[in-house]
Every structure is written in C-alpha cells, then in structure tokens.
PDB file of C-alpha atoms and ligand atoms in Angstrom:
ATOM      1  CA  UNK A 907      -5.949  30.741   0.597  1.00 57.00           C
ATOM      2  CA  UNK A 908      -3.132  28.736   2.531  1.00 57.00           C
ATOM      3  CA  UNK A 909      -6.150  26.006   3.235  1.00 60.00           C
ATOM      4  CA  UNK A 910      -7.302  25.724  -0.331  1.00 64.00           C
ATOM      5  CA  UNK A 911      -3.197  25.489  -1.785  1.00 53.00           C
ATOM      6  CA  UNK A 912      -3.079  22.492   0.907  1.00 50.00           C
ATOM      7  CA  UNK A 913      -6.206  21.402  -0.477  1.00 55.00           C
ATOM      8  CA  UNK A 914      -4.878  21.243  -4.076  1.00 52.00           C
ATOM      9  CA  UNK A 915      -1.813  19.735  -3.280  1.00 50.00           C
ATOM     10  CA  UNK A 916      -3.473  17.086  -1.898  1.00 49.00           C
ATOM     11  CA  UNK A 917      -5.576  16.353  -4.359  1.00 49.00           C
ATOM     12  CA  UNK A 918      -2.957  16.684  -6.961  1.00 51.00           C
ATOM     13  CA  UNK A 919      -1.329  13.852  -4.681  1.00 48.00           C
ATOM     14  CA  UNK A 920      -4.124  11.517  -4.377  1.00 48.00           C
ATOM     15  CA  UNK A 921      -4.148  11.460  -8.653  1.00 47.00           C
ATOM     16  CA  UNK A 922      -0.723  11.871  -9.149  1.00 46.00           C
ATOM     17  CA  UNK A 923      -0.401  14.979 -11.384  1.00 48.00           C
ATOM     18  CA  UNK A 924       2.519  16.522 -12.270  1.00 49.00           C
ATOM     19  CA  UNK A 925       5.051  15.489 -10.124  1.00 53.00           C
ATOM     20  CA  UNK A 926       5.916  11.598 -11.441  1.00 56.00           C
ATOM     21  CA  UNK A 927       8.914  10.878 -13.757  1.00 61.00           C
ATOM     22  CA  UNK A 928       8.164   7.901 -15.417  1.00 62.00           C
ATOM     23  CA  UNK A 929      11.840   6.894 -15.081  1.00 67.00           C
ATOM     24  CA  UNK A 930      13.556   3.632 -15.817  1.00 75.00           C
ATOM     25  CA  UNK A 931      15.717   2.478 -12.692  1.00 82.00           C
ATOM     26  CA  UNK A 932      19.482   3.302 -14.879  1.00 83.00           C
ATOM     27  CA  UNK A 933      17.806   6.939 -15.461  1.00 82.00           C
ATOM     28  CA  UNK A 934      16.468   7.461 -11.951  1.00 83.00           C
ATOM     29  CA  UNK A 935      20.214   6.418 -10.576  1.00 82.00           C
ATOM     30  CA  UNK A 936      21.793   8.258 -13.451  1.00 83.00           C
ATOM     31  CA  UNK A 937      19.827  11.264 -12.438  1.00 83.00           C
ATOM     32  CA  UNK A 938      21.340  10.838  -8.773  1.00 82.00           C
ATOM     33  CA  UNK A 939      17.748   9.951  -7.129  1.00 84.00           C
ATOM     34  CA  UNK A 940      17.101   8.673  -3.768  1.00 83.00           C
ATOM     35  CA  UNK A 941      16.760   5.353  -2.978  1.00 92.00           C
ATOM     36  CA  UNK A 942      16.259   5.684   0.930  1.00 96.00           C
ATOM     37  CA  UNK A 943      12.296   5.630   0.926  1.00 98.00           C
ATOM     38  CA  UNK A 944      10.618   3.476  -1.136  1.00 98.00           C
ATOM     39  CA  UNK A 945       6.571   3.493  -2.096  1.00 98.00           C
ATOM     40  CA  UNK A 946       5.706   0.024  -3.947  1.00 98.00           C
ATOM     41  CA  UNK A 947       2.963  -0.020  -6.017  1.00 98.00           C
ATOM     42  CA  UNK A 948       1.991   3.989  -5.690  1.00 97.00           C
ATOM     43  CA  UNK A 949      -0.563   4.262  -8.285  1.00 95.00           C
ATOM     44  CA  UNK A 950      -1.981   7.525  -8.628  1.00 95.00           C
ATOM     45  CA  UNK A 951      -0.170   8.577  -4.802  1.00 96.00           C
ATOM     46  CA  UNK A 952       2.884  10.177  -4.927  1.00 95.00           C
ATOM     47  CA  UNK A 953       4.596  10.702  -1.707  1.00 96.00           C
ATOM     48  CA  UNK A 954       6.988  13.663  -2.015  1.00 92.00           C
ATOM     49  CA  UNK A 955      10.565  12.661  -0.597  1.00 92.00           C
ATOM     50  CA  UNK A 956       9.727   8.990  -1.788  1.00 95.00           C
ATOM     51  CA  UNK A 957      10.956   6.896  -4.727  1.00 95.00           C
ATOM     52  CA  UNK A 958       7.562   5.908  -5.859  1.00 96.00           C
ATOM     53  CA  UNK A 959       7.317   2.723  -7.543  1.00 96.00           C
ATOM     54  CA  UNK A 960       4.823   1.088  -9.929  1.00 96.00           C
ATOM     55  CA  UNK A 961       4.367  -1.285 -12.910  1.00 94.00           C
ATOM     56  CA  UNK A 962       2.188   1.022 -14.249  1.00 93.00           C
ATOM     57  CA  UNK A 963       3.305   4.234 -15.606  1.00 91.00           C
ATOM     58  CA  UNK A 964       1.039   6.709 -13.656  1.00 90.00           C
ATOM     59  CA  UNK A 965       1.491  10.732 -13.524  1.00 88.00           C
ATOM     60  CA  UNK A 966       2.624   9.597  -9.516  1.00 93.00           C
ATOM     61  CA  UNK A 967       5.419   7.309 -10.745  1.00 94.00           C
ATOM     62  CA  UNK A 968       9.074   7.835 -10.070  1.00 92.00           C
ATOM     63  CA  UNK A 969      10.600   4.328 -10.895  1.00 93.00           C
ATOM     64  CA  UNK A 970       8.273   1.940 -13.128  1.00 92.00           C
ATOM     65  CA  UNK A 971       9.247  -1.875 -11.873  1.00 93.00           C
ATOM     66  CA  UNK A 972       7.849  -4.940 -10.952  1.00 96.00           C
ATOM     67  CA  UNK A 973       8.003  -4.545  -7.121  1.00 97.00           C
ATOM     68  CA  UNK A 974       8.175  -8.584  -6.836  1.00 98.00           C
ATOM     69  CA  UNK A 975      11.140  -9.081  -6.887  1.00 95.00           C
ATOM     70  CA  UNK A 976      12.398  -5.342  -7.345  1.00 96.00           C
ATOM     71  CA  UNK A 977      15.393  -6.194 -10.055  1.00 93.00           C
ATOM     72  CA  UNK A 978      18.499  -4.242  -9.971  1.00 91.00           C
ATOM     73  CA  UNK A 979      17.828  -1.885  -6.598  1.00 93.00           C
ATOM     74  CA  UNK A 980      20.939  -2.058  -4.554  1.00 93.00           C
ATOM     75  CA  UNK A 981      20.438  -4.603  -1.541  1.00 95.00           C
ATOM     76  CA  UNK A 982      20.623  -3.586   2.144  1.00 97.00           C
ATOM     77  CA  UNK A 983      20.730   0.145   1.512  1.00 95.00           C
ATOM     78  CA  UNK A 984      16.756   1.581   2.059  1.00 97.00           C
ATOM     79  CA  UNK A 985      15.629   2.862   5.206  1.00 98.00           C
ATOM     80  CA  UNK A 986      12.431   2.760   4.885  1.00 98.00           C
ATOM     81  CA  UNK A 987       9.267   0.607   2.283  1.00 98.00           C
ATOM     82  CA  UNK A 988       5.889   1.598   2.571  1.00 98.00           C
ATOM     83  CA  UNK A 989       3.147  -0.174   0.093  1.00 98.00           C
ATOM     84  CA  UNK A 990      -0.813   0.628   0.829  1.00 98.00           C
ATOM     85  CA  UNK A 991      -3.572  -1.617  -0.540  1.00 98.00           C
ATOM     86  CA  UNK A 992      -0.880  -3.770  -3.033  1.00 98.00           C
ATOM     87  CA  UNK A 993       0.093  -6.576  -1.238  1.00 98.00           C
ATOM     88  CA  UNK A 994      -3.439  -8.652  -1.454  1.00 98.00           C
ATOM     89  CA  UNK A 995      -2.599  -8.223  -5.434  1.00 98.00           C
ATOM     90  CA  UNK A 996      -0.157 -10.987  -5.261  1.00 98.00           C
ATOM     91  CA  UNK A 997      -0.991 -15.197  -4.905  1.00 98.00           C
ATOM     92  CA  UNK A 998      -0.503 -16.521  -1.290  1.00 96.00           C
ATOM     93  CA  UNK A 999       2.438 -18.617  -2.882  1.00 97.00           C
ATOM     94  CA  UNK A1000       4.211 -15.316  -3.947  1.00 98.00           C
ATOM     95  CA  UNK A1001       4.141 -13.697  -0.607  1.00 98.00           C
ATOM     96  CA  UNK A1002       7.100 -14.826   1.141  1.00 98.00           C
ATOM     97  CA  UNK A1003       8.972 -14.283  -2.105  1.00 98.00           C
ATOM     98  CA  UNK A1004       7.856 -10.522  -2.367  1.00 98.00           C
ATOM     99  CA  UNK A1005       8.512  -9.916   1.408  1.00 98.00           C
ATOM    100  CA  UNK A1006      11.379 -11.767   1.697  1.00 98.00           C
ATOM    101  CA  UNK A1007      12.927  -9.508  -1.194  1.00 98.00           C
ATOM    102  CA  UNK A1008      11.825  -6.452   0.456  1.00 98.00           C
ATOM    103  CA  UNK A1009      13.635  -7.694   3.243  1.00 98.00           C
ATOM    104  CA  UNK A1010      16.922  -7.707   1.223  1.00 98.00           C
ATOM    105  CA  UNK A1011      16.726  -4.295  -0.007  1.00 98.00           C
ATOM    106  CA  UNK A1012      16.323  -3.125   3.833  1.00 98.00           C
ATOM    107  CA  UNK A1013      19.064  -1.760   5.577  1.00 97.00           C
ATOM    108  CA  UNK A1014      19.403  -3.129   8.953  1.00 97.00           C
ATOM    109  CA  UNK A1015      16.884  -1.671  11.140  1.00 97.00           C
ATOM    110  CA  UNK A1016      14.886   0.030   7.956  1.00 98.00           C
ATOM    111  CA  UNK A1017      10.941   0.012   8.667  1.00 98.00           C
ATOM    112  CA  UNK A1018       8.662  -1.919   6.843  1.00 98.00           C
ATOM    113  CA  UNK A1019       4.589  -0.082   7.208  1.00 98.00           C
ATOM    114  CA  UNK A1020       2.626  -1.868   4.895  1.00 98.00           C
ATOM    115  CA  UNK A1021      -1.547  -1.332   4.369  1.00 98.00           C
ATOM    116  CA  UNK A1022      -3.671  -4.002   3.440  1.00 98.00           C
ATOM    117  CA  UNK A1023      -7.494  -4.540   3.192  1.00 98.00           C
ATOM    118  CA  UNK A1024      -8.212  -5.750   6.560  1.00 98.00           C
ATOM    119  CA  UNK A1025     -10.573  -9.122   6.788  1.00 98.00           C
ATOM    120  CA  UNK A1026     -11.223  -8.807  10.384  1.00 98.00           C
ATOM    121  CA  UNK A1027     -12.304  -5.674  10.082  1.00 98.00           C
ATOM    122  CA  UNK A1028     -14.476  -5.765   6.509  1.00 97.00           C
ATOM    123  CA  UNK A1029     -16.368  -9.007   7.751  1.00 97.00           C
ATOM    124  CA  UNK A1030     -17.720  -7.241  10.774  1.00 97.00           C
ATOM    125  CA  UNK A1031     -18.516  -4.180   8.930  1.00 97.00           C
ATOM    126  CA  UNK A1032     -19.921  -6.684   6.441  1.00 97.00           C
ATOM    127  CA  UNK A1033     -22.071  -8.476   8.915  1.00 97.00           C
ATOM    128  CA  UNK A1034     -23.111  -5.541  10.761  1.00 97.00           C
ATOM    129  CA  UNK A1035     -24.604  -3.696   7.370  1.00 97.00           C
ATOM    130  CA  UNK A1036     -26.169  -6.939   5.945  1.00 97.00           C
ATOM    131  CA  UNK A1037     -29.171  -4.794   5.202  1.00 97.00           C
ATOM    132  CA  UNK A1038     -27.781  -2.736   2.594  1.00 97.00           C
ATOM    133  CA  UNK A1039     -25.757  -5.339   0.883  1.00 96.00           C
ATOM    134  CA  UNK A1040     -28.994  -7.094   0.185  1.00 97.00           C
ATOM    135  CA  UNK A1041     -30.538  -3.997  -2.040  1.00 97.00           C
ATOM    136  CA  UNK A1042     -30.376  -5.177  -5.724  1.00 97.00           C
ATOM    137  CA  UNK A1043     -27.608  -3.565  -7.121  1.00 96.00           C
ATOM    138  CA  UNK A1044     -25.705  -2.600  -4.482  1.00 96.00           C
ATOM    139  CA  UNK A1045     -22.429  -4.857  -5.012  1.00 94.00           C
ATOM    140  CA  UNK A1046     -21.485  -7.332  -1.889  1.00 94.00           C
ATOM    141  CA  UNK A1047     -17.903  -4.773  -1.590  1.00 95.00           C
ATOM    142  CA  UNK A1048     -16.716  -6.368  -4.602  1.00 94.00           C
ATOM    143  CA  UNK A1049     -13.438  -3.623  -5.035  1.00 94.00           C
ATOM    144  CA  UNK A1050     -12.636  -4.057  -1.645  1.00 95.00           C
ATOM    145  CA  UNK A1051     -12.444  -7.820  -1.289  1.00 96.00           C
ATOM    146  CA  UNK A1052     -11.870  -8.825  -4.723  1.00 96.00           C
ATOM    147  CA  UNK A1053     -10.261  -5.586  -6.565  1.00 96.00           C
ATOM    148  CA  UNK A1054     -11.642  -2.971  -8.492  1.00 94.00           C
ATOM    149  CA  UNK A1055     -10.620  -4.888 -11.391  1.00 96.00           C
ATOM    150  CA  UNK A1056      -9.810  -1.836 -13.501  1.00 93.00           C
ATOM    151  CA  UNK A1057      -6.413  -3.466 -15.366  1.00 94.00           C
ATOM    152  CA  UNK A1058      -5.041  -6.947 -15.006  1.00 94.00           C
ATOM    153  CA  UNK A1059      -2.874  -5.791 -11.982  1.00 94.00           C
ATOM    154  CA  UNK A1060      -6.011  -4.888 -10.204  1.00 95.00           C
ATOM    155  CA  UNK A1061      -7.170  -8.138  -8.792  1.00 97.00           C
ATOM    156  CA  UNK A1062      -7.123  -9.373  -5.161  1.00 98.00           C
ATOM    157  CA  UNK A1063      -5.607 -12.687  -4.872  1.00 98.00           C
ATOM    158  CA  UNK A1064      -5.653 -13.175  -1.050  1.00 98.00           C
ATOM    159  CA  UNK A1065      -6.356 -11.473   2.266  1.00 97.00           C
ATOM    160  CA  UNK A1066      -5.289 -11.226   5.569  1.00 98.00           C
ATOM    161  CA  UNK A1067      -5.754 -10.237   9.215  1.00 98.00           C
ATOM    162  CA  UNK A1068      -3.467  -8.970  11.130  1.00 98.00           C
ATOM    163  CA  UNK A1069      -2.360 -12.625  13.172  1.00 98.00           C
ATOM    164  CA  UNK A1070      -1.338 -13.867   9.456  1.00 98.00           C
ATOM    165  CA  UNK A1071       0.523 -11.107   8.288  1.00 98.00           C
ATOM    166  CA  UNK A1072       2.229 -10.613  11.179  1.00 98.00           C
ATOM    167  CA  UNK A1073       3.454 -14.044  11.023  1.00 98.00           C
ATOM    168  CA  UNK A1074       4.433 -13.579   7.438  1.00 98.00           C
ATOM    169  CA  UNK A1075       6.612 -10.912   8.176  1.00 98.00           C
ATOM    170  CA  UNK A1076       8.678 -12.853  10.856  1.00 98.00           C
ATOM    171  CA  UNK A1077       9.099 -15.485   8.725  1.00 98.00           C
ATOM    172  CA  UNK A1078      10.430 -12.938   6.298  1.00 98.00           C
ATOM    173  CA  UNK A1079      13.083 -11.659   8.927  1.00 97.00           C
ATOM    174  CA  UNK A1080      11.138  -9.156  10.581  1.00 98.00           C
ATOM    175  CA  UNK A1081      10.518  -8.003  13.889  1.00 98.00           C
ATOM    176  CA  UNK A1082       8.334  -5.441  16.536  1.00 98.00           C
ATOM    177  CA  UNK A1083       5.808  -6.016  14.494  1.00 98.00           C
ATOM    178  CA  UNK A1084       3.173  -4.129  15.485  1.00 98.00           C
ATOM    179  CA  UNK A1085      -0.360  -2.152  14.259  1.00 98.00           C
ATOM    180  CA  UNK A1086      -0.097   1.520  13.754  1.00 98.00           C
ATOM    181  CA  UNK A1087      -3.396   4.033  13.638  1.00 98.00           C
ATOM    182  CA  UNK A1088      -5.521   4.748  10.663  1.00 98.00           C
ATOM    183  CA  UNK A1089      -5.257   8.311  11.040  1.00 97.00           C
ATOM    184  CA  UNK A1090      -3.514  10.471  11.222  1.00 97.00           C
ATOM    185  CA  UNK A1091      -1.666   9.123   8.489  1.00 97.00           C
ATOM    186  CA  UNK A1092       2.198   8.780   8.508  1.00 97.00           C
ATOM    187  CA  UNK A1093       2.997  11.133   5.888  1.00 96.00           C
ATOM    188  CA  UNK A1094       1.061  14.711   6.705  1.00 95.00           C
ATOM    189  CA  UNK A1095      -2.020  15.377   4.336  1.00 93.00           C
ATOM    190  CA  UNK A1096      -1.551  12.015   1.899  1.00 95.00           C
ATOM    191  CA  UNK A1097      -4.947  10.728   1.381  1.00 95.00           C
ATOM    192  CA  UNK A1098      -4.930   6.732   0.757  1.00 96.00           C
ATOM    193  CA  UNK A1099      -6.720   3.596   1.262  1.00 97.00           C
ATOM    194  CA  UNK A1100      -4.617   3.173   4.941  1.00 98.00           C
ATOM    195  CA  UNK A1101      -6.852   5.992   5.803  1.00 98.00           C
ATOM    196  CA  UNK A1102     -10.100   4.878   4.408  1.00 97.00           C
ATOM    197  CA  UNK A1103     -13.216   4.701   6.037  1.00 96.00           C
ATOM    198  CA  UNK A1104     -15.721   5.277   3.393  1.00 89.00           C
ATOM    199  CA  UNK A1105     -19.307   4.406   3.094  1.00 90.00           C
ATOM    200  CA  UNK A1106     -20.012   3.413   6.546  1.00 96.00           C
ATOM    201  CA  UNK A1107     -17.735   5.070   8.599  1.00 96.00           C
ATOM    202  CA  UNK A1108     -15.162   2.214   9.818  1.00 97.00           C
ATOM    203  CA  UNK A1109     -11.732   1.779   8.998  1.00 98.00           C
ATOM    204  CA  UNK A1110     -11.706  -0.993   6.688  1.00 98.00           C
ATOM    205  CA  UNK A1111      -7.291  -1.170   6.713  1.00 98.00           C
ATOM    206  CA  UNK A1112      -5.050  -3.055   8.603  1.00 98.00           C
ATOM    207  CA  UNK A1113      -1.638  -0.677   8.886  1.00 98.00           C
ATOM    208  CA  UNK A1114       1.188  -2.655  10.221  1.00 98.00           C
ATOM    209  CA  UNK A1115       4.572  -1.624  10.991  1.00 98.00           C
ATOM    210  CA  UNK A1116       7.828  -3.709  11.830  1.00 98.00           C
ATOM    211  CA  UNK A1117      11.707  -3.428  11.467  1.00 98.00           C
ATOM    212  CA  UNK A1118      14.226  -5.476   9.772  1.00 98.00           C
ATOM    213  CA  UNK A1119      15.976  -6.621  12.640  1.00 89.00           C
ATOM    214  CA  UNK A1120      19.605  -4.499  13.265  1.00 78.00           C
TER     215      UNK A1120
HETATM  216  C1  LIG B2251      -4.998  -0.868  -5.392  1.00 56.86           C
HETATM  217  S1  LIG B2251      -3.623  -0.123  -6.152  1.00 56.86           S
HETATM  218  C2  LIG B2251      -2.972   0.793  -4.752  1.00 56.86           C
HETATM  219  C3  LIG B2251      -2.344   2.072  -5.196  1.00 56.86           C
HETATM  220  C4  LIG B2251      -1.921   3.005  -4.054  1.00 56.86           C
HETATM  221  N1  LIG B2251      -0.905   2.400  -3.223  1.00 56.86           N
HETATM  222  C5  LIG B2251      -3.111   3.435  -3.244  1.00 56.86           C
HETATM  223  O1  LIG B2251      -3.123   3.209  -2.028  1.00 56.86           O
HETATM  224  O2  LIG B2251      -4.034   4.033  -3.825  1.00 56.86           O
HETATM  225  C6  LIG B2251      -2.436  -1.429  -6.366  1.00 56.86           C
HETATM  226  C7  LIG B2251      -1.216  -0.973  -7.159  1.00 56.86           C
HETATM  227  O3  LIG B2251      -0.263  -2.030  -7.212  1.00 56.86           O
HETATM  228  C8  LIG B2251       0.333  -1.989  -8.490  1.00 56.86           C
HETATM  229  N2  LIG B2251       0.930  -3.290  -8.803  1.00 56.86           N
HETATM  230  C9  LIG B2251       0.296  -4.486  -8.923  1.00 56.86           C
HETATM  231  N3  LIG B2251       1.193  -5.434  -9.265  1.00 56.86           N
HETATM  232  C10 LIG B2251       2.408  -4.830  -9.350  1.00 56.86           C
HETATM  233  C11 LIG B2251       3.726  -5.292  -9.645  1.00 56.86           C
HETATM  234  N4  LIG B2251       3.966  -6.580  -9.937  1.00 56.86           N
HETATM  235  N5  LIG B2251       4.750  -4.395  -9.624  1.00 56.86           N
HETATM  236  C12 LIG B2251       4.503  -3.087  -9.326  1.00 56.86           C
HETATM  237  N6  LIG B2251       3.275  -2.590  -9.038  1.00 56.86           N
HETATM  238  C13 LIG B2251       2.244  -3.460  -9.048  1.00 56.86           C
HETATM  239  C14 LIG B2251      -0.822  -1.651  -9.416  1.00 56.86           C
HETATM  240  O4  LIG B2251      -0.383  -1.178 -10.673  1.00 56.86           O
HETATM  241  C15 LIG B2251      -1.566  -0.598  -8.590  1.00 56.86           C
HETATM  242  O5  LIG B2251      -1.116   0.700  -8.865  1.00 56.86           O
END
C-alpha cells in the first residue's frame, strides 16, 4: 500500500497534477513563497520544496516566466537552480546570457546542477545501435537531438558535452565544476530526463554540478 502511494506520487510528479499554482511572480511573493530553490523550465515535473518555473503554464508550475533572463527575481538571494533537459532549447549566442543571469540570482556559494542531452554519450549509443536506426520508420533519435517539437519552445538549438559546458559555466562565474551520477537522482523518487536511459539501456544525460564561487 505504502509502495503503490509512492508510486502515485511519483507519477503525479512526473505529469505535474495537482500540485502547480500557475502564479505570476507579484502573487507567488505576495503569497510569501520561497525563492531559495529554483527549477527552470519544469514542465510537467514538479519538485516539492522547489519554486518551479516555466513559460508554459503546466499543472507542475509554480512561477510562469521566461527563465532567460528571469525578470524581477531578487538577485544574489537563491541557494540553489536546477534545470533538466532545457538548456539545449536556447541558441549558442544566448547561452552565456542565460547562465550568466542565473549566476546573478545565486547567492554566493548557491549550486548550480543542470541536465542536458549529452552528445558524447548519444553519438556512441548512436553508433553502437546503427542497426536499428536504419529500419524504415524508426526515427534517427529525432526528440532527443533535435526536440520533440511538441510547441514552439520545444526545439533543440544546440548541444553539448561535458568539456563545453563546463567551460561555459566558468566563463559564467562558476566553479568545482564537476559531473554528478545519473541515478540515484538528487531529489528522492523524481523521475526525469537526468535519469533517463530508455530504449537501449544507456544514460543518454550529462548531469553537471558547480558552485557560484563564495
Ligand atoms: C524538454 S522540456 C524539459 C522539462 C522538464 N525539465 C523535464 O525534465 O521533463 C523543456 C522545458 O523548457 C521550457 N522552456 C523553454 N523555453 C523557456 C523559456 N524561455 N522560459 C521558461 N521555460 C522555457 C519548456 O516550456 C519546457 O517545459
């Protein structure tokens, strides 16, 4: 009984029912909500604890905003950001932008774990499955390298290993920048993309971590 509650909760999670709020950010502050912990670009995840953040009102969403540039969150004051599978959704000109404003609204010493599709890793599953990406219609892992397209939001618009993005984020101002394992994942029982390892049994993410220097 305990298992299958777990279960549900979960899976209520992973599709974000019933626990978003759909709030503007004067109504979230007005309300007295956290800003300590935020999740940019949720989608259907909603991380209990976590201000969850989206463009897209979704049953997970706490906050709706565009997470480029965050408007109007206080600087300096967050301990911690975590964004999974969102920031290959932005050009390779915006990304020092975005991080670099993620950056501000870091306290000093707030974490940084982001999850991104990982190109190392998807061209050697890639290569090493050849066979079944050459059945007519199977797709060449069009969601995961190019977005699954669903919305105008939903489009990959550049990629990265974990030498590049590393180097991104200390150019932003960060530092100990390091990987961090698929599983288990950070946040007992959330299911997400950082996690993933579906169809052929490899993780396909690249989960990195790193601090905004104290
Ligand atoms: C692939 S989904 C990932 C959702 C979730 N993090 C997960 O792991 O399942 C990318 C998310 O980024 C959001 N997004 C894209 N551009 C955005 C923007 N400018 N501001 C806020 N959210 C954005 C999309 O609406 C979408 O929910």
């Amino acid at each position: 009984m305990k298992n299958q509650l777990a279960r549900v909760k979960r899976l209520m999670s992973r599709y974000g029912i019933g626990k978003g709020r759909h709030l503007g950010l004067d109504a979230y502050l007005a309300q007295g909500h956290d800003l300590g912990q935020l999740h940019l670009g949720c989608g259907n995840i909603h991380l209990p604890g976590w201000c969850n953040v989206d463009v897209i009102n979704t049953g997970a969403t706490d906050l709706v905003l565009d997470i480029r540039s965050l408007p109007g969150l206080p600087r300096g004051r967050a301990e911690r950001i975590y964004s999974c599978h969102v920031l290959e959704h932005f050009s390779h000109d915006e990304i020092p932008g975005i991080l670099a404003s993620w950056h501000e609204v870091l306290k000093s010493g707030g974490e940084i774990r982001l999850s991104v599709p990982d190109l190392d890793a998807i061209t050697r599953i890639y290569q090493a499955n050849l066979e079944h990406f050459n059945v007519p219609g199977h797709q060449p892992w069009i969601a995961l390298i190019y977005g699954g397209q669903k919305d105008e939001y939903d489009f990959h618009k550049t990629g990265f290993n974990f030498c590049w993005l590393k180097y991104l984020l200390e150019q932003a101002g960060f530092s100990s920048v390091e990987r961090y394992p698929n599983e288990p994942h950070f946040v007992p029982g959330v299911i997400d993309n950082s996690i993933g390892k579906e169809r052929f049994g490899e993780y396909f993410s690249l989960n990195v971590v790193a601090r905004k220097r104290g």
